[in-house]
Tab-separated table of C-alpha atoms and ligand atoms in Angstrom:
chain	number	residue	atom	x	y	z
A	90	MET	CA	17.115	28.813	1.931
A	91	ASN	CA	17.473	28.170	5.670
A	92	PHE	CA	18.405	24.483	5.751
A	93	ASP	CA	18.594	24.317	9.576
A	94	SER	CA	14.920	25.164	9.897
A	95	LEU	CA	14.068	22.828	7.007
A	96	VAL	CA	15.744	19.939	8.876
A	97	ALA	CA	13.759	20.773	12.019
A	98	ARG	CA	10.558	20.627	9.978
A	99	ILE	CA	11.581	17.348	8.286
A	100	LYS	CA	12.037	15.779	11.748
A	101	VAL	CA	8.589	16.896	12.873
A	102	TRP	CA	6.969	15.615	9.649
A	103	GLY	CA	8.816	12.317	10.052
A	104	ARG	CA	7.242	11.787	13.473
A	105	GLU	CA	3.820	12.722	12.139
A	106	LEU	CA	4.236	10.050	9.466
A	107	GLY	CA	4.978	7.339	12.041
A	108	PHE	CA	8.786	7.364	12.255
A	109	GLN	CA	10.377	7.505	15.691
A	110	GLN	CA	13.472	9.327	14.453
A	111	ILE	CA	14.985	10.965	11.394
A	112	GLY	CA	18.657	11.827	10.920
A	113	ILE	CA	20.879	13.179	8.188
A	114	SER	CA	24.322	12.041	7.065
A	115	ASP	CA	26.773	12.730	4.292
A	116	THR	CA	27.801	9.961	1.886
A	117	ASP	CA	31.282	9.085	3.136
A	118	LEU	CA	31.317	5.338	3.891
A	119	ARG	CA	34.995	4.571	3.282
A	120	ALA	CA	35.629	2.640	6.527
A	121	ASP	CA	32.422	0.632	6.068
A	122	GLU	CA	33.335	-0.085	2.460
A	123	ARG	CA	36.542	-1.800	3.600
A	124	ARG	CA	34.591	-3.868	6.139
A	125	LEU	CA	31.978	-4.803	3.591
A	126	GLU	CA	34.716	-5.924	1.182
A	127	ALA	CA	36.388	-8.027	3.904
A	128	TRP	CA	33.010	-9.608	4.766
A	129	LEU	CA	32.406	-10.518	1.136
A	130	GLU	CA	35.963	-11.827	0.686
A	131	ARG	CA	35.430	-14.226	3.584
A	132	GLY	CA	32.297	-15.505	1.879
A	133	TYR	CA	30.102	-14.584	4.883
A	134	HIS	CA	27.246	-13.613	2.550
A	135	GLY	CA	26.778	-17.251	1.484
A	136	THR	CA	24.278	-17.467	-1.367
A	137	MET	CA	23.168	-13.790	-1.087
A	138	GLU	CA	24.735	-12.933	-4.444
A	139	TYR	CA	22.938	-9.577	-4.438
A	140	MET	CA	25.391	-8.423	-1.750
A	141	HIS	CA	28.178	-8.757	-4.358
A	142	ARG	CA	26.409	-7.864	-7.545
A	143	HIS	CA	26.530	-4.080	-7.508
A	144	GLY	CA	30.239	-3.590	-6.731
A	145	SER	CA	31.009	-0.301	-5.000
A	146	LYS	CA	27.494	1.149	-5.552
A	147	ARG	CA	26.475	-0.122	-2.085
A	148	SER	CA	29.120	1.914	-0.287
A	149	ARG	CA	29.198	4.918	-2.637
A	150	PRO	CA	25.806	6.585	-2.779
A	151	GLN	CA	26.815	8.889	-5.670
A	152	GLU	CA	27.502	5.863	-7.856
A	153	LEU	CA	23.980	4.596	-7.241
A	154	VAL	CA	22.284	7.983	-7.601
A	155	PRO	CA	24.512	10.635	-9.206
A	156	GLY	CA	24.200	14.030	-7.551
A	157	THR	CA	23.457	12.629	-4.067
A	158	LEU	CA	24.776	14.937	-1.343
A	159	ARG	CA	22.945	13.737	1.772
A	160	VAL	CA	21.046	10.731	3.048
A	161	ILE	CA	17.939	11.155	5.167
A	162	SER	CA	17.635	8.005	7.336
A	163	ALA	CA	14.540	7.044	9.293
A	164	ARG	CA	13.723	4.387	11.857
A	165	MET	CA	10.346	2.892	12.746
A	166	ASP	CA	9.682	0.654	15.778
A	167	TYR	CA	8.090	-2.687	14.926
A	168	LEU	CA	7.727	-4.746	18.116
A	169	PRO	CA	4.068	-5.810	18.204
A	170	GLU	CA	1.972	-6.750	21.194
A	171	THR	CA	1.791	-10.575	21.261
A	172	SER	CA	-0.294	-13.128	23.136
A	173	SER	CA	2.830	-14.830	24.514
A	174	THR	CA	6.279	-13.363	25.020
A	175	ALA	CA	9.035	-14.274	22.579
A	176	GLU	CA	10.886	-16.112	25.345
A	177	ALA	CA	7.796	-18.190	26.216
A	178	VAL	CA	7.309	-19.263	22.580
A	179	LEU	CA	10.984	-20.166	22.261
A	180	GLU	CA	10.674	-22.381	25.321
A	181	GLN	CA	7.573	-24.272	24.115
A	182	ASN	CA	9.060	-26.445	21.438
A	183	GLU	CA	5.669	-27.439	20.019
A	184	THR	CA	4.964	-23.801	19.011
A	185	GLY	CA	6.547	-22.249	15.912
A	186	TYR	CA	8.618	-19.112	16.505
A	187	VAL	CA	8.285	-16.382	13.868
A	188	SER	CA	10.687	-13.486	14.356
A	189	ARG	CA	9.022	-10.361	15.676
A	190	TYR	CA	9.645	-8.282	12.575
A	191	ALA	CA	7.617	-10.627	10.358
A	192	LEU	CA	4.429	-11.020	12.410
A	193	GLY	CA	2.600	-8.158	10.671
A	194	ARG	CA	2.525	-6.442	7.305
A	195	ASP	CA	5.648	-6.411	5.136
A	196	TYR	CA	7.741	-3.487	6.364
A	197	HIS	CA	9.052	-2.641	2.914
A	198	LYS	CA	5.624	-1.395	1.883
A	199	VAL	CA	4.888	0.431	5.145
A	200	LEU	CA	8.170	2.345	5.297
A	201	ARG	CA	8.327	3.093	1.583
A	202	LYS	CA	4.875	4.690	1.653
A	203	ALA	CA	5.744	6.865	4.656
A	204	LEU	CA	9.120	7.901	3.174
A	205	GLN	CA	7.477	8.778	-0.113
A	206	LYS	CA	5.008	11.014	1.763
A	207	LEU	CA	7.869	12.651	3.634
A	208	ALA	CA	9.645	13.392	0.354
A	209	GLU	CA	6.442	14.876	-1.076
A	210	ARG	CA	6.058	17.125	1.966
A	211	ILE	CA	9.603	18.370	1.535
A	212	GLY	CA	8.869	18.997	-2.142
A	213	ALA	CA	5.779	21.013	-1.260
A	214	ASP	CA	7.986	23.161	0.987
A	215	VAL	CA	11.158	23.608	-1.098
A	216	GLY	CA	9.935	22.986	-4.630
A	217	PRO	CA	11.226	20.240	-6.937
A	218	PHE	CA	14.313	18.461	-5.589
A	219	GLY	CA	16.221	15.262	-6.380
A	220	TYR	CA	15.573	12.199	-4.247
A	221	ARG	CA	15.233	8.397	-4.310
A	222	VAL	CA	13.559	6.345	-1.601
A	223	PHE	CA	14.952	2.978	-0.429
A	224	VAL	CA	13.833	0.356	2.069
A	225	ASP	CA	16.157	-2.595	1.791
A	226	SER	CA	15.382	-2.437	-1.920
A	227	ALA	CA	18.690	-1.503	-3.503
A	228	PRO	CA	22.414	-1.726	-2.752
A	229	VAL	CA	22.428	0.614	0.250
A	230	LEU	CA	24.454	0.281	3.484
A	231	GLU	CA	21.456	1.198	5.608
A	232	LYS	CA	22.920	0.590	9.078
A	233	ALA	CA	26.150	2.509	8.448
A	234	LEU	CA	24.216	5.465	7.009
A	235	ALA	CA	21.768	5.435	9.928
A	236	ARG	CA	24.659	5.298	12.430
A	237	ASN	CA	26.257	8.307	10.719
A	238	ALA	CA	22.875	10.074	10.896
A	239	GLY	CA	22.849	9.596	14.707
A	240	LEU	CA	20.090	6.961	14.822
A	241	GLY	CA	22.155	4.418	16.751
A	242	TRP	CA	25.341	2.361	16.701
A	243	ILE	CA	26.009	-0.995	15.039
A	244	GLY	CA	26.137	-3.447	17.946
A	245	LYS	CA	28.327	-6.525	18.209
A	246	HIS	CA	25.394	-8.538	16.841
A	247	THR	CA	25.509	-6.155	13.836
A	248	ASN	CA	22.037	-4.657	14.292
A	249	LEU	CA	21.627	-0.918	14.842
A	250	ILE	CA	20.840	-0.040	18.472
A	251	ASN	CA	19.520	3.224	19.843
A	252	LYS	CA	20.339	4.169	23.444
A	253	ASP	CA	16.747	5.190	24.177
A	254	ALA	CA	14.867	2.693	22.018
A	255	GLY	CA	16.839	-0.564	21.691
A	256	SER	CA	17.025	-2.277	18.302
A	257	TRP	CA	13.492	-3.418	17.389
A	258	PHE	CA	13.118	-0.990	14.514
A	259	PHE	CA	13.357	-0.970	10.739
A	260	LEU	CA	15.420	1.409	8.665
A	261	GLY	CA	14.604	3.241	5.470
A	262	GLU	CA	16.140	6.262	3.791
A	263	PHE	CA	16.231	8.528	0.850
A	264	TYR	CA	19.161	9.914	-1.052
A	265	THR	CA	18.851	13.585	-1.891
A	266	ASP	CA	20.680	16.439	-3.568
A	267	LEU	CA	19.627	18.947	-0.875
A	268	PRO	CA	22.730	20.260	0.974
A	269	LEU	CA	21.225	19.710	4.449
A	270	PRO	CA	23.262	20.082	7.673
A	271	VAL	CA	24.294	16.648	8.981
A	272	ASP	CA	23.757	15.002	12.393
A	273	THR	CA	26.490	13.662	14.672
A	274	PRO	CA	27.159	9.906	14.274
A	275	ALA	CA	26.071	7.774	17.248
A	276	ALA	CA	28.774	6.391	19.564
A	277	ASP	CA	29.166	2.675	20.401
A	278	HIS	CA	27.780	1.615	23.790
A	279	CYS	CA	28.399	-2.147	23.714
A	280	GLY	CA	31.375	-1.812	26.066
A	281	SER	CA	32.561	-5.156	27.438
A	282	CYS	CA	29.169	-6.844	26.974
A	283	ARG	CA	29.106	-9.905	24.710
A	284	ALA	CA	25.729	-11.372	25.631
A	285	CYS	CA	24.592	-11.625	21.992
A	286	MET	CA	27.711	-13.549	21.007
A	287	ASP	CA	27.297	-16.003	23.868
A	288	VAL	CA	23.580	-16.616	23.316
A	289	CYS	CA	23.665	-17.149	19.541
A	290	PRO	CA	22.488	-20.742	19.027
A	291	THR	CA	24.720	-21.303	15.973
A	292	ASP	CA	27.772	-19.182	16.907
A	293	ALA	CA	27.116	-16.957	13.916
A	294	ILE	CA	28.687	-13.868	15.507
A	295	VAL	CA	32.208	-15.090	14.881
A	296	ALA	CA	33.852	-11.948	16.335
A	297	PRO	CA	32.425	-8.693	17.668
A	298	TYR	CA	30.651	-6.840	14.817
A	299	ARG	CA	31.299	-9.744	12.442
A	300	LEU	CA	28.439	-11.988	11.400
A	301	ASP	CA	28.969	-15.104	9.313
A	302	ALA	CA	25.522	-15.047	7.691
A	303	ARG	CA	25.946	-18.661	6.563
A	304	ARG	CA	25.599	-19.700	10.224
A	305	CYS	CA	22.795	-17.266	11.126
A	306	ILE	CA	19.318	-18.785	11.601
A	307	SER	CA	17.815	-15.750	9.924
A	308	TYR	CA	19.806	-16.558	6.776
A	309	LEU	CA	19.202	-20.309	7.034
A	310	THR	CA	15.413	-19.956	7.353
A	311	ILE	CA	14.813	-16.903	5.100
A	312	GLU	CA	17.576	-16.425	2.540
A	313	LEU	CA	18.809	-19.945	1.874
A	314	ARG	CA	16.751	-21.702	-0.775
A	315	GLY	CA	18.225	-25.218	-0.676
A	316	SER	CA	18.887	-27.754	2.037
A	317	ILE	CA	19.657	-26.437	5.524
A	318	PRO	CA	23.045	-27.888	6.547
A	319	THR	CA	22.376	-30.663	9.089
A	320	GLU	CA	24.962	-29.255	11.527
A	321	PHE	CA	22.585	-26.320	12.279
A	322	ARG	CA	19.228	-28.082	12.337
A	323	THR	CA	19.114	-28.979	16.035
A	324	ALA	CA	20.251	-25.496	17.064
A	325	ILE	CA	17.453	-23.951	15.003
A	326	GLY	CA	14.969	-25.346	17.541
A	327	ASN	CA	11.453	-24.054	16.811
A	328	ARG	CA	12.587	-20.907	14.921
A	329	ILE	CA	10.743	-21.296	11.624
A	330	TYR	CA	11.199	-17.797	10.195
A	331	GLY	CA	14.141	-15.656	11.276
A	332	CYS	CA	15.702	-15.390	14.702
A	333	ASP	CA	15.732	-12.774	17.442
A	334	ASP	CA	17.883	-14.311	20.163
A	335	CYS	CA	20.730	-11.805	19.905
A	336	GLN	CA	18.255	-8.920	20.255
A	337	LEU	CA	16.211	-10.552	23.009
A	338	VAL	CA	19.294	-10.808	25.199
A	339	CYS	CA	20.610	-7.307	24.483
A	340	PRO	CA	20.375	-5.123	27.594
A	341	TRP	CA	19.520	-2.037	25.520
A	342	ASN	CA	16.196	-3.573	24.531
A	343	LYS	CA	14.934	-2.795	28.058
A	344	PHE	CA	14.318	0.624	26.546
A	345	ALA	CA	12.389	-0.629	23.526
A	346	GLN	CA	8.827	0.562	23.011
A	347	LEU	CA	5.979	-1.430	21.516
A	348	SER	CA	5.104	-0.354	17.995
A	349	THR	CA	2.210	2.040	17.550
A	350	GLN	CA	1.871	1.083	13.886
A	351	PRO	CA	-1.309	-0.995	13.351
A	352	ASP	CA	0.284	-2.547	10.233
A	353	PHE	CA	2.826	-4.351	12.420
A	354	ALA	CA	0.225	-6.060	14.649
A	355	ALA	CA	0.524	-9.864	14.537
A	356	ARG	CA	-1.711	-11.474	11.894
A	357	HIS	CA	-3.274	-14.919	11.514
A	358	SER	CA	-1.996	-16.085	14.939
A	359	LEU	CA	1.547	-16.147	13.582
A	360	ASP	CA	2.643	-15.282	17.116
A	361	ASP	CA	0.911	-18.236	18.703
A	362	SER	CA	0.383	-21.301	16.498
A	363	SER	CA	1.679	-24.805	16.899
A	364	LEU	CA	4.199	-26.292	14.497
A	365	LEU	CA	1.544	-28.897	13.680
A	366	GLU	CA	-0.906	-26.176	12.596
A	367	PHE	CA	1.750	-24.517	10.424
A	368	PHE	CA	2.770	-27.859	8.915
A	369	ALA	CA	-0.832	-28.664	8.013
A	370	TRP	CA	-1.222	-25.512	5.876
A	371	THR	CA	-1.950	-26.221	2.215
A	372	GLU	CA	-0.234	-24.049	-0.374
A	373	GLU	CA	-3.470	-22.039	-0.737
A	374	GLU	CA	-3.583	-21.426	3.007
A	375	PHE	CA	0.071	-20.414	2.991
A	376	LEU	CA	-0.584	-17.890	0.232
A	377	ALA	CA	-3.736	-16.550	1.902
A	378	LYS	CA	-2.233	-16.236	5.386
A	379	THR	CA	0.984	-14.621	4.229
A	380	GLU	CA	-0.615	-12.124	1.860
A	381	GLY	CA	1.073	-8.748	2.383
A	382	SER	CA	3.635	-10.367	4.696
A	383	ALA	CA	7.398	-10.691	4.210
A	384	ILE	CA	7.080	-14.433	4.860
A	385	ARG	CA	5.475	-15.024	1.477
A	386	ARG	CA	8.767	-14.420	-0.291
A	387	ILE	CA	10.339	-17.664	0.942
A	388	GLY	CA	7.585	-19.699	-0.785
A	389	TYR	CA	5.616	-22.699	0.396
A	390	GLU	CA	8.418	-25.204	-0.119
A	391	CYS	CA	10.885	-23.393	2.159
A	392	TRP	CA	8.073	-22.801	4.663
A	393	LEU	CA	7.454	-26.555	4.962
A	394	ARG	CA	11.217	-27.163	5.033
A	395	ASN	CA	11.550	-24.853	8.044
A	396	VAL	CA	8.542	-26.244	9.899
A	397	ALA	CA	9.803	-29.805	9.315
A	398	VAL	CA	13.074	-28.869	11.049
A	399	GLY	CA	11.044	-27.426	13.948
A	400	LEU	CA	9.036	-30.645	14.215
A	401	GLY	CA	12.260	-32.663	14.217
A	402	ASN	CA	13.232	-30.685	17.322
A	403	ALA	CA	9.811	-30.949	19.012
A	404	GLU	CA	8.822	-33.365	21.763
A	405	SER	CA	8.077	-36.822	20.299
A	406	SER	CA	4.373	-37.585	20.051
A	407	GLU	CA	2.079	-39.598	17.843
A	408	GLU	CA	0.668	-36.414	16.272
A	409	VAL	CA	4.118	-35.111	15.384
A	410	ILE	CA	5.214	-38.424	13.865
A	411	ASP	CA	1.938	-38.839	11.936
A	412	ALA	CA	2.157	-35.320	10.521
A	413	LEU	CA	5.740	-35.890	9.399
A	414	ARG	CA	4.865	-39.285	7.884
A	415	ARG	CA	2.120	-37.637	5.852
A	416	ARG	CA	4.719	-35.389	4.186
A	417	ALA	CA	7.537	-37.968	3.948
A	418	ASP	CA	6.732	-38.785	0.312
A	419	HIS	CA	6.091	-35.195	-0.735
A	420	PRO	CA	6.886	-34.576	-4.434
A	421	SER	CA	9.464	-31.937	-3.431
A	422	PRO	CA	12.868	-33.563	-2.730
A	423	LEU	CA	13.653	-30.647	-0.359
A	424	ILE	CA	10.572	-31.272	1.783
A	425	ARG	CA	11.099	-35.055	1.665
A	426	GLU	CA	14.679	-34.760	2.840
A	427	HIS	CA	13.891	-32.415	5.759
A	428	THR	CA	10.838	-34.449	6.765
A	429	ARG	CA	12.853	-37.660	6.795
A	430	TRP	CA	15.554	-35.975	8.856
A	431	ALA	CA	12.839	-34.880	11.292
A	432	LEU	CA	11.453	-38.430	11.535
A	433	GLU	CA	14.966	-39.688	12.291
A	434	GLN	CA	15.109	-37.303	15.246
A	435	HIS	CA	12.120	-39.212	16.615
A	436	GLY	CA	13.865	-42.549	16.075
A	437	ILE	CA	11.995	-43.381	12.826
A	438	HIS	CA	14.237	-44.508	9.950
B	109	B12	C1	22.055	-8.946	4.210
B	109	B12	C2	21.119	-8.640	5.366
B	109	B12	C3	20.912	-9.650	6.314
B	109	B12	C4	21.732	-10.934	6.343
B	109	B12	C5	23.155	-10.604	6.878
B	109	B12	C6	23.125	-9.700	8.143
B	109	B12	C7	24.314	-8.756	8.262
B	109	B12	N1	24.769	-8.524	9.461
B	109	B12	O1	24.811	-8.269	7.264
B	109	B12	C8	20.878	-11.847	7.252
B	109	B12	C9	19.958	-12.689	6.390
B	109	B12	C10	21.666	-12.782	8.171
B	109	B12	C11	20.061	-10.810	8.008
B	109	B12	C12	19.475	-11.074	9.224
B	109	B12	C13	18.733	-10.146	9.939
B	109	B12	N2	18.292	-8.941	9.511
B	109	B12	CO1	18.918	-8.133	7.863
B	109	B12	N3	19.563	-7.139	6.369
B	109	B12	C14	20.479	-7.389	5.473
B	109	B12	C15	20.661	-6.178	4.551
B	109	B12	C16	19.902	-6.444	3.233
B	109	B12	C17	22.120	-5.792	4.221
B	109	B12	C18	23.052	-5.758	5.451
B	109	B12	C19	24.487	-5.511	5.042
B	109	B12	O2	24.799	-4.515	4.436
B	109	B12	N4	25.395	-6.443	5.344
B	109	B12	C20	26.770	-6.319	4.990
B	109	B12	C21	27.650	-6.561	6.192
B	109	B12	C22	29.122	-6.265	5.832
B	109	B12	O3	27.213	-5.666	7.188
B	109	B12	P1	27.409	-5.922	8.743
B	109	B12	O4	27.553	-7.354	9.054
B	109	B12	O5	26.393	-5.141	9.458
B	109	B12	O6	28.847	-5.278	8.937
B	109	B12	C23	28.941	-3.874	9.118
B	109	B12	C24	29.287	-3.533	10.552
B	109	B12	O7	28.975	-4.585	11.447
B	109	B12	C25	30.718	-3.121	10.513
B	109	B12	N5	31.748	-4.052	10.903
B	109	B12	C26	32.027	-5.206	10.301
B	109	B12	N6	33.134	-5.726	10.847
B	109	B12	C27	33.569	-4.898	11.817
B	109	B12	C28	34.660	-4.977	12.689
B	109	B12	C29	34.837	-3.979	13.640
B	109	B12	C30	36.005	-4.092	14.560
B	109	B12	C31	33.902	-2.900	13.714
B	109	B12	C32	34.085	-1.838	14.729
B	109	B12	C33	32.811	-2.845	12.822
B	109	B12	C34	32.670	-3.838	11.889
B	109	B12	O8	31.018	-2.768	9.160
B	109	B12	C35	30.109	-3.347	8.256
B	109	B12	C36	29.710	-2.288	7.244
B	109	B12	O9	29.023	-1.233	7.896
B	109	B12	C37	19.983	-5.031	5.405
B	109	B12	C38	19.276	-3.946	4.584
B	109	B12	C39	20.277	-3.009	3.932
B	109	B12	N7	20.149	-2.804	2.655
B	109	B12	O10	21.174	-2.502	4.608
B	109	B12	C40	18.993	-5.816	6.314
B	109	B12	C41	18.839	-5.332	7.759
B	109	B12	C42	20.230	-5.133	8.311
B	109	B12	N8	18.248	-6.487	8.430
B	109	B12	C43	17.434	-6.187	9.382
B	109	B12	C44	16.840	-7.128	10.270
B	109	B12	C45	15.658	-6.659	11.090
B	109	B12	C46	17.365	-8.428	10.367
B	109	B12	C47	17.028	-9.488	11.442
B	109	B12	C48	16.832	-8.926	12.845
B	109	B12	C49	15.751	-10.277	10.982
B	109	B12	C50	15.404	-11.455	11.873
B	109	B12	N9	14.790	-11.243	13.024
B	109	B12	O11	15.639	-12.587	11.515
B	109	B12	C51	18.264	-10.425	11.349
B	109	B12	C52	19.380	-10.010	12.343
B	109	B12	C53	20.579	-10.897	12.263
B	109	B12	C54	21.839	-10.185	12.745
B	109	B12	N10	22.377	-10.554	13.901
B	109	B12	O12	22.303	-9.274	12.054
B	109	B12	C55	17.267	-4.680	9.528
B	109	B12	C56	18.053	-4.226	10.762
B	109	B12	C57	17.432	-3.066	11.537
B	109	B12	C58	18.342	-2.685	12.682
B	109	B12	N11	17.782	-2.222	13.776
B	109	B12	O13	19.541	-2.796	12.594
B	109	B12	C59	17.840	-4.166	8.138
B	109	B12	C60	18.574	-2.824	8.199
B	109	B12	C61	16.635	-4.081	7.171
B	109	B12	C62	15.804	-2.818	7.379
B	109	B12	N12	15.644	-2.020	6.350
B	109	B12	O14	15.298	-2.536	8.454
B	109	B12	N13	20.012	-9.627	7.354
B	110	SF4	S1	19.751	-13.791	14.553
B	110	SF4	FE1	19.985	-15.658	15.798
B	110	SF4	S2	21.416	-16.949	14.657
B	110	SF4	FE2	21.571	-14.881	13.787
B	110	SF4	S3	23.243	-13.911	14.931
B	110	SF4	FE3	21.364	-13.402	16.050
B	110	SF4	S4	21.186	-15.039	17.592
B	110	SF4	FE4	22.641	-15.750	16.055
B	111	SF4	S1	24.086	-7.814	23.625
B	111	SF4	FE1	25.736	-6.533	24.425
B	111	SF4	S2	27.423	-6.759	22.924
B	111	SF4	FE2	25.551	-7.502	21.949
B	111	SF4	S3	24.772	-5.746	20.826
B	111	SF4	FE3	23.744	-5.725	22.843
B	111	SF4	S4	25.076	-4.415	24.138
B	111	SF4	FE4	26.261	-4.953	22.299
């Protein structure tokens, strides 16, 4: 079989299915394995036990799927058109900021479906072959594999950046037993820049390429289930789900394109609603408005926890104080504690 021409066809099919780029790598992740181990040893993963759980499977694709020879990585742009710019929302502290990746439909579903179709197309061409599709769904070092496949480099903020497309894209991949020719890994173009490190509100990028997730607003608002440490609450500002500051400041995002994927269009005014509107949602409204969205996974309790922190950082007003007072005796101790903290920020004890 001519694998060079197969790869050319795979890249064309990938674009037809909505991916901006496809690349192929082998499975050698030895240098990244050492860095992953050092990151875990320092405890930077916080409560994300799943980063530990699978041992070396994350950095050794053959241990996860025996027989894997190559990894086909794909990237899909997600930046949606929004009624206000990200910077404008971050400046208006009465509006809630939802990170750009979570404004539309859950990316896991969108990418998985497209990757599955790509695998089926390959199968129709080459006959039965071994593969397994992943989108942030298993112990896979997605960024390192995508870098090795030529899709971009891991920037100092630790996201993957592409020279022609910035970093506002998701990654997905499939492991396969096809002996495809590999792409050239992407080179690092951060140079002497350190804008992301300087802008990070919580100093989570503790050294270039080294993120202490326990300090990252994305972790604090999405992954952490308990109380948000008080030392970070003011810095969180109005960011109620994730954080984009390190990407917003990155000069390479000048080259980013808006997403063409209708699934990633902002839903339910998540791009432009006040903290008061979000805080007023009942559990039923939360479930209805986050149906099919990644936000749903944090649950209603953590949603109110996050919005309470945002309201603690908002301009003082009667409406803000009244809304917080209404939740101050909430049956959930987590919501009570964050609401009371927020009231204290407005001088109410
Ligand atoms: C755990 C996780 C998180 C954690 C930890 C982030 C992290 N840096 O690890 C938290 C919750 C904080 C997080 C946040 C976000 N995430 Co996240 N996350 C993941 C996940 C599940 C695993 C990442 C991982 O393997 N971490 C392990 C550590 C060791 O990796 P690392 O910090 O990148 O370190 C590597 C390199 O930096 C390098 N390195 C480390 N030290 C050193 C030192 C030197 C000198 C050098 C040269 C290199 C180097 O080696 C390491 C191994 O490759 C992936 C999906 C997946 N399965 O891969 C998504 C993923 C990385 N997340 C993604 C996104 C979109 C985000 C957010 C932008 C969401 C948001 N807006 O809030 C933020 C970005 C925050 C940030 N600055 O990284 C996308 C990134 C897409 C892209 N373009 O890169 C992914 C790939 C999901 C996807 N399928 O699209 N995430
Ligand atoms: S996502 Fe926000 S908190 Fe996390 S490293 Fe980037 S700027 Fe810092
Ligand atoms: S802001 Fe600068 S240092 Fe940070 S990832 Fe972008 S280019 Fe690299």
